[in-house]
Tab-separated table of C-alpha atoms in Angstrom:
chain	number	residue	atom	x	y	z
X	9	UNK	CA	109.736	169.244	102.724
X	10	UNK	CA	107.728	166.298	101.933
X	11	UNK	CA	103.972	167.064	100.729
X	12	UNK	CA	101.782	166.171	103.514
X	13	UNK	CA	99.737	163.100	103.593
X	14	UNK	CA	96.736	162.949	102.728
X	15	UNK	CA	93.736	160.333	103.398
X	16	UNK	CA	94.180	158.381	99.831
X	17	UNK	CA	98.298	158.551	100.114
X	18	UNK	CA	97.773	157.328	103.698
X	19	UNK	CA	94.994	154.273	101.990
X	20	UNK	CA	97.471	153.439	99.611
X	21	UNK	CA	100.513	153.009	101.847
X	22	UNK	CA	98.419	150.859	104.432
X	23	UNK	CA	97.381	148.557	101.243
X	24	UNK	CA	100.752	148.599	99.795
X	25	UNK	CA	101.906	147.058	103.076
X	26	UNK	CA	99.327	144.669	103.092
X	27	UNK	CA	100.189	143.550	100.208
X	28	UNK	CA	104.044	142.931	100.351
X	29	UNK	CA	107.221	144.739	100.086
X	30	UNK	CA	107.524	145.798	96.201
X	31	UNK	CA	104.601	143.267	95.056
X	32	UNK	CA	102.332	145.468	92.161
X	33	UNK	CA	98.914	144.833	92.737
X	34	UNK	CA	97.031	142.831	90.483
X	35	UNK	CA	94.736	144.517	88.398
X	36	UNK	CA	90.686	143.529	88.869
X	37	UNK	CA	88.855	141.915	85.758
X	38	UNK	CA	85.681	141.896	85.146
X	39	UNK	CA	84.929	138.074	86.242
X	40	UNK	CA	87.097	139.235	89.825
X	41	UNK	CA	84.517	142.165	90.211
X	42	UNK	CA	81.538	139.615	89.278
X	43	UNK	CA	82.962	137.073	92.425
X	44	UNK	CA	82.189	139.918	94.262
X	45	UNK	CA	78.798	139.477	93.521
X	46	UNK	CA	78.520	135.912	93.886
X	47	UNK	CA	79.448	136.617	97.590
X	48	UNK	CA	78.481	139.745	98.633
X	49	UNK	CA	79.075	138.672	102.543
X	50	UNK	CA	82.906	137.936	102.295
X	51	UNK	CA	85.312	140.211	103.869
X	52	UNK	CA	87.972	138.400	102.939
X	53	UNK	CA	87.971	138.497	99.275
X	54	UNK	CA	86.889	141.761	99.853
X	55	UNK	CA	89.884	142.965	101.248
X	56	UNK	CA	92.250	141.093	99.040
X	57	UNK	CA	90.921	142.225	95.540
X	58	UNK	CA	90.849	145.948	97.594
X	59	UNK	CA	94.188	145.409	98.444
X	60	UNK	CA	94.863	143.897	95.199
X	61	UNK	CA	96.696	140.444	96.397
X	62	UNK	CA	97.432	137.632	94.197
X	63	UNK	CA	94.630	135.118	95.531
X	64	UNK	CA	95.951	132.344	93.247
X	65	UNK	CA	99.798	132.463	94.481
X	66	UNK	CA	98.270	133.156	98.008
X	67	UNK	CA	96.281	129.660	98.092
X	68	UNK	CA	99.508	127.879	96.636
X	69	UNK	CA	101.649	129.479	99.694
X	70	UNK	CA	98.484	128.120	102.173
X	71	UNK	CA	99.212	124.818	100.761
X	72	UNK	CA	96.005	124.828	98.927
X	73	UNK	CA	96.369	125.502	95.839
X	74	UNK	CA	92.999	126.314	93.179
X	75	UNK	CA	92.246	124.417	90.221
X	76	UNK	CA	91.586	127.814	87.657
X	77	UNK	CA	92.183	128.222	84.811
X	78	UNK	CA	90.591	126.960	81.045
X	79	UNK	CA	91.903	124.406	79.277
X	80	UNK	CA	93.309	124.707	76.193
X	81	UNK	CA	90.936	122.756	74.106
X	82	UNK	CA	87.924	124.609	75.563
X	83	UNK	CA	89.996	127.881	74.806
X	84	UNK	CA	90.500	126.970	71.550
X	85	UNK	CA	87.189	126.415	71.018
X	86	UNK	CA	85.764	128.871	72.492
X	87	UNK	CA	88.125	131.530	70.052
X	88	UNK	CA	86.676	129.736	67.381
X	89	UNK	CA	83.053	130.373	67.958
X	90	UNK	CA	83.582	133.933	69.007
X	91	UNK	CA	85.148	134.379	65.262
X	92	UNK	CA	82.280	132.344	63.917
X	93	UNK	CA	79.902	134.753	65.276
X	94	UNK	CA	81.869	137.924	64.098
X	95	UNK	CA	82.015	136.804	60.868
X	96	UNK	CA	81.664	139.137	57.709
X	97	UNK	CA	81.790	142.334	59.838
X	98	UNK	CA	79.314	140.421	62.502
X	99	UNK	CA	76.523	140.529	60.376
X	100	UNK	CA	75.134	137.342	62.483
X	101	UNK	CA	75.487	139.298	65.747
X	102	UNK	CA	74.239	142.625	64.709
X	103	UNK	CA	70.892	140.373	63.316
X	104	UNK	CA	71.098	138.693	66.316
X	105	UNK	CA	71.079	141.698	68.730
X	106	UNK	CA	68.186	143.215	66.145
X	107	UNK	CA	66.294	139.836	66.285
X	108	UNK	CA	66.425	140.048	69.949
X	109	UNK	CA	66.670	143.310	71.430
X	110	UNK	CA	65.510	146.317	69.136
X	111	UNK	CA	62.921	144.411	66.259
X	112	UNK	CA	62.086	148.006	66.027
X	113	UNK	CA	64.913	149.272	64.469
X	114	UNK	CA	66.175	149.050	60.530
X	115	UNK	CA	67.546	145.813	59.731
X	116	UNK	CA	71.061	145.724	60.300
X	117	UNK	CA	73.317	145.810	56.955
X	118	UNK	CA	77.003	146.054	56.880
X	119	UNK	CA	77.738	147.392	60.305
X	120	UNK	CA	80.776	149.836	61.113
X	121	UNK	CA	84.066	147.795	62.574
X	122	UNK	CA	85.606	150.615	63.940
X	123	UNK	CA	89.674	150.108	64.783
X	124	UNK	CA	90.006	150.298	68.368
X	125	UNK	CA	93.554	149.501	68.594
X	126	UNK	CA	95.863	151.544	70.820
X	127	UNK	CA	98.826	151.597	73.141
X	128	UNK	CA	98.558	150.098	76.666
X	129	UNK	CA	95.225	150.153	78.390
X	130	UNK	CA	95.114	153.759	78.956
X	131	UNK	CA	95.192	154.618	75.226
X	132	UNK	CA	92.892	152.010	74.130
X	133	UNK	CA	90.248	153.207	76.864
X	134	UNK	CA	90.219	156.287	75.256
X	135	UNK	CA	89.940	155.502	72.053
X	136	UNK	CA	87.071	152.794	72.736
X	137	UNK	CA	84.839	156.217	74.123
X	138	UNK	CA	86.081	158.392	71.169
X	139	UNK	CA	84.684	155.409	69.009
X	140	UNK	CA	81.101	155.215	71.337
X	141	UNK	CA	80.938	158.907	70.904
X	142	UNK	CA	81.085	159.353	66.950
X	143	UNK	CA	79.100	155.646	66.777
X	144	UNK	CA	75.906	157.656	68.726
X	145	UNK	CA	75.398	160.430	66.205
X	146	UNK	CA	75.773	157.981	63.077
X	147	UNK	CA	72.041	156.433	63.330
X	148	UNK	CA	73.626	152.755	61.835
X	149	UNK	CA	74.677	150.115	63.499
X	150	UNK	CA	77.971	149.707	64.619
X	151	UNK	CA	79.677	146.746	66.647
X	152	UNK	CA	82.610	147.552	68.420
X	153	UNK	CA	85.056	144.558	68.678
X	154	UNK	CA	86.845	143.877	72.071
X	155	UNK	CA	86.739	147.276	73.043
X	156	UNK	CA	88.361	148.566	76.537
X	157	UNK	CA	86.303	150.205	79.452
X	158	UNK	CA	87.548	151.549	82.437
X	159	UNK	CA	85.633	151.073	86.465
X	160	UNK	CA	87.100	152.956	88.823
X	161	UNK	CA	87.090	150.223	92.171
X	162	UNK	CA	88.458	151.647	95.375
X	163	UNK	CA	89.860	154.567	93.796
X	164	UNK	CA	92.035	152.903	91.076
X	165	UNK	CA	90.714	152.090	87.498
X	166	UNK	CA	89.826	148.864	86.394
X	167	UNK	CA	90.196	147.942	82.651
X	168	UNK	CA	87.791	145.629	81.417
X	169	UNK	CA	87.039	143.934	77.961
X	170	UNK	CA	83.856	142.821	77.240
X	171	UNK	CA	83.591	140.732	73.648
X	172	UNK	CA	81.682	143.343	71.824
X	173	UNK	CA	79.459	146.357	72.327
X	174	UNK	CA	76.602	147.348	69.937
X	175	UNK	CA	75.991	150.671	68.942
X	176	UNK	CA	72.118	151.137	67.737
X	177	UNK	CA	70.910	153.057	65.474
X	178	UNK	CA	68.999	155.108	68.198
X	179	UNK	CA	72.323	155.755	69.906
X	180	UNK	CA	71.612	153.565	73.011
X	181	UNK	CA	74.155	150.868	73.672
X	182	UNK	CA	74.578	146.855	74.500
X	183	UNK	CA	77.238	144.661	76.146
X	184	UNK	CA	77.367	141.337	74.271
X	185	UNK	CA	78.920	138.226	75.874
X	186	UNK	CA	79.888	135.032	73.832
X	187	UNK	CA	80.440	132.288	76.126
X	188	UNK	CA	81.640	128.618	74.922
X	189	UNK	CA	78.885	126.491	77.221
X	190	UNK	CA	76.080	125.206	74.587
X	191	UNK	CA	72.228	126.725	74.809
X	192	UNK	CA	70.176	123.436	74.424
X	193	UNK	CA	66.730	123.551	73.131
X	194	UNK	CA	66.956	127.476	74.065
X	195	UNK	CA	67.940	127.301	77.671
X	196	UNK	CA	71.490	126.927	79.115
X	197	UNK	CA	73.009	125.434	83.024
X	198	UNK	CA	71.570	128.296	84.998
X	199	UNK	CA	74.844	128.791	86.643
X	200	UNK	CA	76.628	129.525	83.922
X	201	UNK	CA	73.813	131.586	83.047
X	202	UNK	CA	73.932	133.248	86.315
X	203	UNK	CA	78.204	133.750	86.402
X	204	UNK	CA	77.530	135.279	82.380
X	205	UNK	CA	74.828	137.703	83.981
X	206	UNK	CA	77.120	139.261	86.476
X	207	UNK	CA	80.184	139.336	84.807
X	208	UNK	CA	78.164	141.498	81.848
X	209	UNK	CA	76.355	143.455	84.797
X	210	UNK	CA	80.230	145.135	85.447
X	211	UNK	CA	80.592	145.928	82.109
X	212	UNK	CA	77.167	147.864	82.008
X	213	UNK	CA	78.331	149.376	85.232
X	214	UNK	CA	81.439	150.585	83.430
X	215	UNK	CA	79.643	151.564	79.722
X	216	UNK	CA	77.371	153.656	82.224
X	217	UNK	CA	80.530	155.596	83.284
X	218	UNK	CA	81.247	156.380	79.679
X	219	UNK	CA	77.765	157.642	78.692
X	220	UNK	CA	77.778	159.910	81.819
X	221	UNK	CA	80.606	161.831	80.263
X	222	UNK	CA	78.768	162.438	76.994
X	223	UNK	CA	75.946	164.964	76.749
X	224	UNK	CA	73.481	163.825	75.877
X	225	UNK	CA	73.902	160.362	77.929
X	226	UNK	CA	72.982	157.837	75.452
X	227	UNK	CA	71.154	154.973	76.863
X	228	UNK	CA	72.764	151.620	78.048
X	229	UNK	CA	70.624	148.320	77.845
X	230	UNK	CA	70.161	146.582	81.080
X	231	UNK	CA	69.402	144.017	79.054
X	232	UNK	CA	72.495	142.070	77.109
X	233	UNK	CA	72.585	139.648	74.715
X	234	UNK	CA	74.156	136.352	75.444
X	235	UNK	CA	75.068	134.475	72.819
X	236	UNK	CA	76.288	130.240	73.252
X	237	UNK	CA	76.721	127.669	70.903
X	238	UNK	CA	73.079	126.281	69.680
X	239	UNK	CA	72.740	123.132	71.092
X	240	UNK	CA	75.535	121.032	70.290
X	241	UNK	CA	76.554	122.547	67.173
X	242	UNK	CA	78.893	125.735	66.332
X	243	UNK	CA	75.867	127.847	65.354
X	244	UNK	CA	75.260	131.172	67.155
X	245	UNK	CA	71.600	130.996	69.670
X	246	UNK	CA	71.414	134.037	71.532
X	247	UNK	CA	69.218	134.829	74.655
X	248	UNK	CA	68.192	138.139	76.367
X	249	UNK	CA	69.236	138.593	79.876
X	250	UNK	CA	68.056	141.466	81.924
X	251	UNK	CA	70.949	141.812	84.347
X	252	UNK	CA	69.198	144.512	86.912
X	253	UNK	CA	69.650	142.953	90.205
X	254	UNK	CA	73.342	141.613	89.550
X	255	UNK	CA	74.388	145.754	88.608
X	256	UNK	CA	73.072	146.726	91.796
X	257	UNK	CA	74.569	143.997	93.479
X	258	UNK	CA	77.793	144.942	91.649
X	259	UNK	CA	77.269	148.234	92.350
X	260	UNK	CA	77.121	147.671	96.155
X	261	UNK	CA	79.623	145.512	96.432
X	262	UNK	CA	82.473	148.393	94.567
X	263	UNK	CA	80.798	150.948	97.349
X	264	UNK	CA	82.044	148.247	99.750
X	265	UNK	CA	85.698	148.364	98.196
X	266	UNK	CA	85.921	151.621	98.620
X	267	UNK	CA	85.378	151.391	102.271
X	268	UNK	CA	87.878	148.440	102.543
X	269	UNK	CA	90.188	150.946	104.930
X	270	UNK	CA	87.461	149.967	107.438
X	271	UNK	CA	88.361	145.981	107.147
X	272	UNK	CA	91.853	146.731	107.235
X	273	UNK	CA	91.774	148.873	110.411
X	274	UNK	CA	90.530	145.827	112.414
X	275	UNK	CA	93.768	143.633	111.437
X	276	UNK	CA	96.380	142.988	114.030
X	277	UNK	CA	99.500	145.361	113.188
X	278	UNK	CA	102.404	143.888	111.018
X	279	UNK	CA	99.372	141.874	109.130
X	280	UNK	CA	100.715	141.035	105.696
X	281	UNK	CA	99.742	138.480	102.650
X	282	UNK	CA	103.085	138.563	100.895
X	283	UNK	CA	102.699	134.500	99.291
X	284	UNK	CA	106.565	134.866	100.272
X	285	UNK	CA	105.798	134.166	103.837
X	286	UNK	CA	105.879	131.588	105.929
X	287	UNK	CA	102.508	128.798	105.641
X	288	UNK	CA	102.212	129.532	109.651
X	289	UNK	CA	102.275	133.361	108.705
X	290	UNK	CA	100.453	133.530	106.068
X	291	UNK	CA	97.286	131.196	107.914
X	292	UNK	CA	97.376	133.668	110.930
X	293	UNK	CA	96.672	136.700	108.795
X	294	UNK	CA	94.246	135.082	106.476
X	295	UNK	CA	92.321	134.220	109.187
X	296	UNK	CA	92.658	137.142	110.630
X	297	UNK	CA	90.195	138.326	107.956
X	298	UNK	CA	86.554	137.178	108.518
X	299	UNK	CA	85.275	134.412	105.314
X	300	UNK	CA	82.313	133.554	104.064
X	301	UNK	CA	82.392	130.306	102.708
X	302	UNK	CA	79.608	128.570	100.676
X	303	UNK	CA	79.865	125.661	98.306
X	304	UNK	CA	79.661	128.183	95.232
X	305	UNK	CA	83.191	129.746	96.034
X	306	UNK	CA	84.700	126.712	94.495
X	307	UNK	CA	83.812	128.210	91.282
X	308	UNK	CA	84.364	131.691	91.742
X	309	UNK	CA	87.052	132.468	94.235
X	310	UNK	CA	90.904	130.842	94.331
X	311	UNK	CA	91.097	130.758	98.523
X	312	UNK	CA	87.875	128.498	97.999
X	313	UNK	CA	89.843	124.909	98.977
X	314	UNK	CA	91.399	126.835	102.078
X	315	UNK	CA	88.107	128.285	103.101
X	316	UNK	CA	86.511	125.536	102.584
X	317	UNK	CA	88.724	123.020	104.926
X	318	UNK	CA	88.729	125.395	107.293
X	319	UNK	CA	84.980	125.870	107.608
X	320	UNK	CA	84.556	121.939	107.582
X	321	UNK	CA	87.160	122.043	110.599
X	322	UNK	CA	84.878	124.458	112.540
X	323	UNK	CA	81.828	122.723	111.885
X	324	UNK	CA	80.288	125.504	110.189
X	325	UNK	CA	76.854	125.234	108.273
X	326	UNK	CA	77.323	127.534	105.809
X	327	UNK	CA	79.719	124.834	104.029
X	328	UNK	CA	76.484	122.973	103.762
X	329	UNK	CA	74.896	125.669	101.771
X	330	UNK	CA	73.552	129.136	101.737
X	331	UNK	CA	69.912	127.594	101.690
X	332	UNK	CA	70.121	125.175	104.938
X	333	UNK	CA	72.264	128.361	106.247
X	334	UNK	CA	69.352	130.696	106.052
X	335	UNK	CA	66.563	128.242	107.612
X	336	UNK	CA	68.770	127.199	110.434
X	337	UNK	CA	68.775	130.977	111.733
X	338	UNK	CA	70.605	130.720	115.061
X	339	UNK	CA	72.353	127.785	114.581
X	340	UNK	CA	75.564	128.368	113.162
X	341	UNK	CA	77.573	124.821	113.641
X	342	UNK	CA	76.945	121.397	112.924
X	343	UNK	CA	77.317	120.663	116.675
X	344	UNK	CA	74.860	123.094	117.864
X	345	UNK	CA	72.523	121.320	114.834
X	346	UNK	CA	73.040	117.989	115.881
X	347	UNK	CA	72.603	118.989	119.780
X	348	UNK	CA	69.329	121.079	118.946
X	349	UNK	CA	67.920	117.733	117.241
X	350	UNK	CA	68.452	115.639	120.520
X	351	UNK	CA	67.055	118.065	122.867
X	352	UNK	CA	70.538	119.208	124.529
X	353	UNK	CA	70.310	122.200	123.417
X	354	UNK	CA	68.383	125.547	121.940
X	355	UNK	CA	65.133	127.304	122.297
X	356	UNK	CA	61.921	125.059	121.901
X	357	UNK	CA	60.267	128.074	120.574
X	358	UNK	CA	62.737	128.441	118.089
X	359	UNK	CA	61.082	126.511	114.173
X	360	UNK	CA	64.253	125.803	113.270
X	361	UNK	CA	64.652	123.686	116.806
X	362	UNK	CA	61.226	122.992	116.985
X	363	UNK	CA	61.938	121.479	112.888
X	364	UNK	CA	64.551	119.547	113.648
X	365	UNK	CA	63.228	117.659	116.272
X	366	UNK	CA	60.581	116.881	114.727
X	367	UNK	CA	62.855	115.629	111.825
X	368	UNK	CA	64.988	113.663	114.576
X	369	UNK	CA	61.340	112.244	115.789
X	370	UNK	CA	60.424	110.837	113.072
X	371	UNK	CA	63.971	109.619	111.425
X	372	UNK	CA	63.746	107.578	115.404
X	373	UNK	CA	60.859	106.384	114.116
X	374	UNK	CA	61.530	105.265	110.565
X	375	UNK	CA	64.700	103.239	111.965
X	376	UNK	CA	62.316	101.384	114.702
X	377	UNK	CA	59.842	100.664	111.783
X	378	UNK	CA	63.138	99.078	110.212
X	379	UNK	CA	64.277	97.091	113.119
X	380	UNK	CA	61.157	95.471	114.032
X	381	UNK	CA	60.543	94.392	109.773
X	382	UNK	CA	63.695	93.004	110.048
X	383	UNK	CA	64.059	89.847	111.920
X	384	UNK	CA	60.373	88.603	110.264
X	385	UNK	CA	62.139	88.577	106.822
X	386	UNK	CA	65.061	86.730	107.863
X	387	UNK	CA	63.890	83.586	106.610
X	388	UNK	CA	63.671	85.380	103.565
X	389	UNK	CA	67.482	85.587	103.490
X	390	UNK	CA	68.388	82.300	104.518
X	391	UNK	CA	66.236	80.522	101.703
X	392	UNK	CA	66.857	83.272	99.129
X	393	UNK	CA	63.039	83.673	98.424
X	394	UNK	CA	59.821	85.706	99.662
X	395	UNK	CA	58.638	84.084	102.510
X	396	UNK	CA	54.767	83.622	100.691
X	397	UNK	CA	56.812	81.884	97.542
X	398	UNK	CA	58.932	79.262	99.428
X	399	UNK	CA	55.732	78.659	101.769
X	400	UNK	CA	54.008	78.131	97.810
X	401	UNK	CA	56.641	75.602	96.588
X	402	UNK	CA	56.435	73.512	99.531
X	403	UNK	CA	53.705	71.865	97.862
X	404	UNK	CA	50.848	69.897	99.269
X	405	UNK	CA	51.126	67.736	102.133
X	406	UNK	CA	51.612	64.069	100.379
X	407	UNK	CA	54.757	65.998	98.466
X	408	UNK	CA	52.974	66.339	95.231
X	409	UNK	CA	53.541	69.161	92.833
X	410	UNK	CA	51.984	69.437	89.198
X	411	UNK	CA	55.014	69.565	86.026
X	412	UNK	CA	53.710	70.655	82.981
X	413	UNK	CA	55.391	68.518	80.415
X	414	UNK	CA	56.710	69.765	76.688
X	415	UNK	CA	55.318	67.278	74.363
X	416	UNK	CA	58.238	65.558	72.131
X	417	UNK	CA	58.438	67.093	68.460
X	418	UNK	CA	56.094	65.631	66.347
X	419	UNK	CA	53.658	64.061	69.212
X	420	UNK	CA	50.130	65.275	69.047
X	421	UNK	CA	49.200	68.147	71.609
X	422	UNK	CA	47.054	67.129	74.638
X	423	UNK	CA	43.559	67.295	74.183
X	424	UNK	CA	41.618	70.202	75.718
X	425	UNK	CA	40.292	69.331	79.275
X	426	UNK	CA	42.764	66.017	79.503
X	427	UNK	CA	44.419	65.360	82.964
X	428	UNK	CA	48.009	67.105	83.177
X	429	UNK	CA	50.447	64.681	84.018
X	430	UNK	CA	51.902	64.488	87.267
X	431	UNK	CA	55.218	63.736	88.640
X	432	UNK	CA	56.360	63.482	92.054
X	433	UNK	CA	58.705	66.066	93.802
X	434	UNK	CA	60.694	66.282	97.078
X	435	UNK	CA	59.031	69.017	99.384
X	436	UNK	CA	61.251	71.457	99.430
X	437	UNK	CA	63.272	71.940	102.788
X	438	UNK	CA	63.018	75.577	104.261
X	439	UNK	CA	65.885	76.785	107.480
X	440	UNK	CA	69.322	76.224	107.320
X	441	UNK	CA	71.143	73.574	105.301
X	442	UNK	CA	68.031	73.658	102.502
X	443	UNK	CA	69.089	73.581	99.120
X	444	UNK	CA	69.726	76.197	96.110
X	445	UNK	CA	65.395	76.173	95.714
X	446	UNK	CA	64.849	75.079	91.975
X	447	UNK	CA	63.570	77.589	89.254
X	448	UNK	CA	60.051	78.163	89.397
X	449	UNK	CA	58.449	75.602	86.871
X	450	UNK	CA	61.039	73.176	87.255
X	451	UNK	CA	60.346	70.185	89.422
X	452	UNK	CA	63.935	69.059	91.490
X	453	UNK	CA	65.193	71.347	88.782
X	454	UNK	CA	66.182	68.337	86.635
X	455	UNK	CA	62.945	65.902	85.937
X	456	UNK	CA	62.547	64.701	82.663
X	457	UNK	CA	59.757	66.319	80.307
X	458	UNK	CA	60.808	68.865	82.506
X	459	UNK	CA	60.250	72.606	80.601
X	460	UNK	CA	63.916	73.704	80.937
């Protein structure tokens, strides 16, 4: 008799159907689990790195495909600086991470390289917390190179590899990230920044894990060192980055995985993402899922150009932003936006109504302003000159205009105070049919002892 089912077996058949007849899940990274973060509000990805879909095959089956991936030159270079900075044992990191983090401590000499290598993930896990374990008791510094921690999401382990992991002399530990994307005059694009932050905030998460199995629990540094190209050279700059809020974000959003049997229960029965499907299929149960879509999914999330069209098809605001999102409150579409501004619709007590129409108000009034300027400066464009400098080059009423002459090379200059000669010029037409006007200076634009 088969064993009975219990309430995991019964979670992992319901996910294994999700995902597709004889499809492996794909395993979670740590920049998947740091997405997460980026959009805490998403059911949708939620459910698909749960269920552990293929998002990148699943946007090429919706017919819109994502644009991931690194290039090769910037993978190439970033490889480069990574063995730049773990050079000579990584003397430049460990005085980097002492420089930065523990100025307290003994100045880092030749740290310990332990040899983390291993079969398969499994055996390389365990030999990266056998290595943290021996490195606690040492009191030296010791850098552990590429080493492999496991995160249990949703009940299945997730092995992540963060660039290195410092060992301190005091025992407590801290996640290092090298990224490629250059730290100019000691600051760096604050998205990149941000993506760095909560992609090393999992890896805390997961070093946490490890020290809770040790007794004592050595400490882990909610603080990691982030360390980019200085300016736009190959040297090493590295920054401190407390990365507090994005754990507990983190941390939320893997309670949330865990819970994804909730999400799934609302699907219609027979719902499947297999990217072998039909388009028409596949569209009825991705939407079946509810998305959050904002404008920084393009850079985080491979359904982004699907979620995207679709929330520009429904009118929704959120593909304006999370910002004008949150101060619209109520109003969800463009439509309802658009109909609040002209007084069709919504509450007059509401600000964000009340904002808007005061916004509409006074755009109205900015275009009258416009209208009414208009016509008085269309003389302007027929002559092709301010109205006050054609009425100037009119001249006086006889049709005289000064010319200052050039005296001829070797003439003797004018006296001081001595009448300026005078020529006669042709008042200048103004309306339509007037001539190209002449430069200013230039009298009928060609008289001689003219100053061309």
């Amino acid at each position: 008799m088969p064993p009975p089912r219990t309430r995991a077996t019964a979670l992992r058949q319901q996910l294994a159907e999700l995902r597709g007849p004889d499809i492996a899940p794909k395993a979670l990274d740590a920049r998947a689990l740091a997405a997460l973060a980026a959009n805490p509000g998403c059911d949708r990805r939620a459910l698909l790195d749960g269920v552990g879909v293929d998002k990148a095959k699943l946007a090429g089956a919706l017919g819109a495909p994502s644009a991931f991936g690194m290039s090769q030159f910037a993978f190439m270079r970033g490889n480069a600086f990574e063995a730049r900075v773990k050079a000579d044992g990584g003397a430049e990191l460990l005085r980097l991470v002492h420089e930065k983090l523990d100025p307290g401590a003994a100045p880092p000499g030749a740290g310990a390289v332990p040899d983390l290598s291993a079969i398969g993930p499994e055996g390389r896990t365990e030999r990266t917390a056998r290595a943290l374990r021996e490195a606690t008791g040492t009191g030296a510094w010791t850098l552990l190179d590429h080493p492999m921690l496991a995160l249990d999401v949703a009940g299945s382990p997730a092995f992540l590899e963060p660039d290195a992991v410092v060992v301190h002399p005091d025992g407590d530990w801290t996640v290092v990230e090298i990224k490629s994307f250059p730290m100019l005059d000691g600051s760096a694009d604050p998205a990149k920044v941000g993506a760095a932050a909560r992609q090393s905030a999992v890896y805390v998460l997961a070093l946490e894990e490890v020290a809770a199995g040790l007794d004592p629990a050595p400490g882990v540094h909610h603080r990691v060192l982030l360390v980019c190209p200085k300016d736009f050279s190959n040297l090493p700059a590295a920054s401190a980055v407390d990365v507090r809020k994005q754990r507990a974000v983190t941390r939320r959003q893997l309670a949330r995985l865990t819970r994804v049997e909730d999400i799934a229960a609302a699907l219609p029965e027979g719902t499947c993402f297999s990217p072998g499907l039909p388009a028409e299929e596949l569209i009825t149960a991705v939407e079946a899922v509810p998305a959050t879509y904002a404008p920084e999914c393009l850079s985080a999330c491979e359904l982004a150009f699907h979620c995207r069209a679709r929330s520009r098809a429904e009118g929704a605001v959120t593909s304006l932003g999370r910002s004008l999102r949150a101060e619209l409150g109520a109003l969800t579409t463009v439509p309802d936006v658009l109909a609040a501004a002209r007084g069709k619709a919504g509450d007059p007590e509401d600000p964000a109504v009340a904002a808007l129409r005061r916004a509409a108000l006074l755009r109205a009034e900015a275009l009258r302003g416009t209208a009414a300027r208009t016509p008085a400066r269309a003389g302007e464009a027929r002559s092709g000159l301010p109205q006050d400098l054609a009425a100037g080059r009119r001249g006086s009423a006889d049709g005289l205009s000064e010319v200052h002459t050039v005296p001829a090379p070797g003439s003797p200059a004018p006296e001081t105070g001595a009448p300026r000669a005078e020529a006669h010029e042709a008042p200048v037409p103004t309306g339509a049919g007037a001539p190209e006007a002449a430069a200013p200076g230039v009298a009928g634009g060609r008289e001689a002892g003219a100053c061309r």
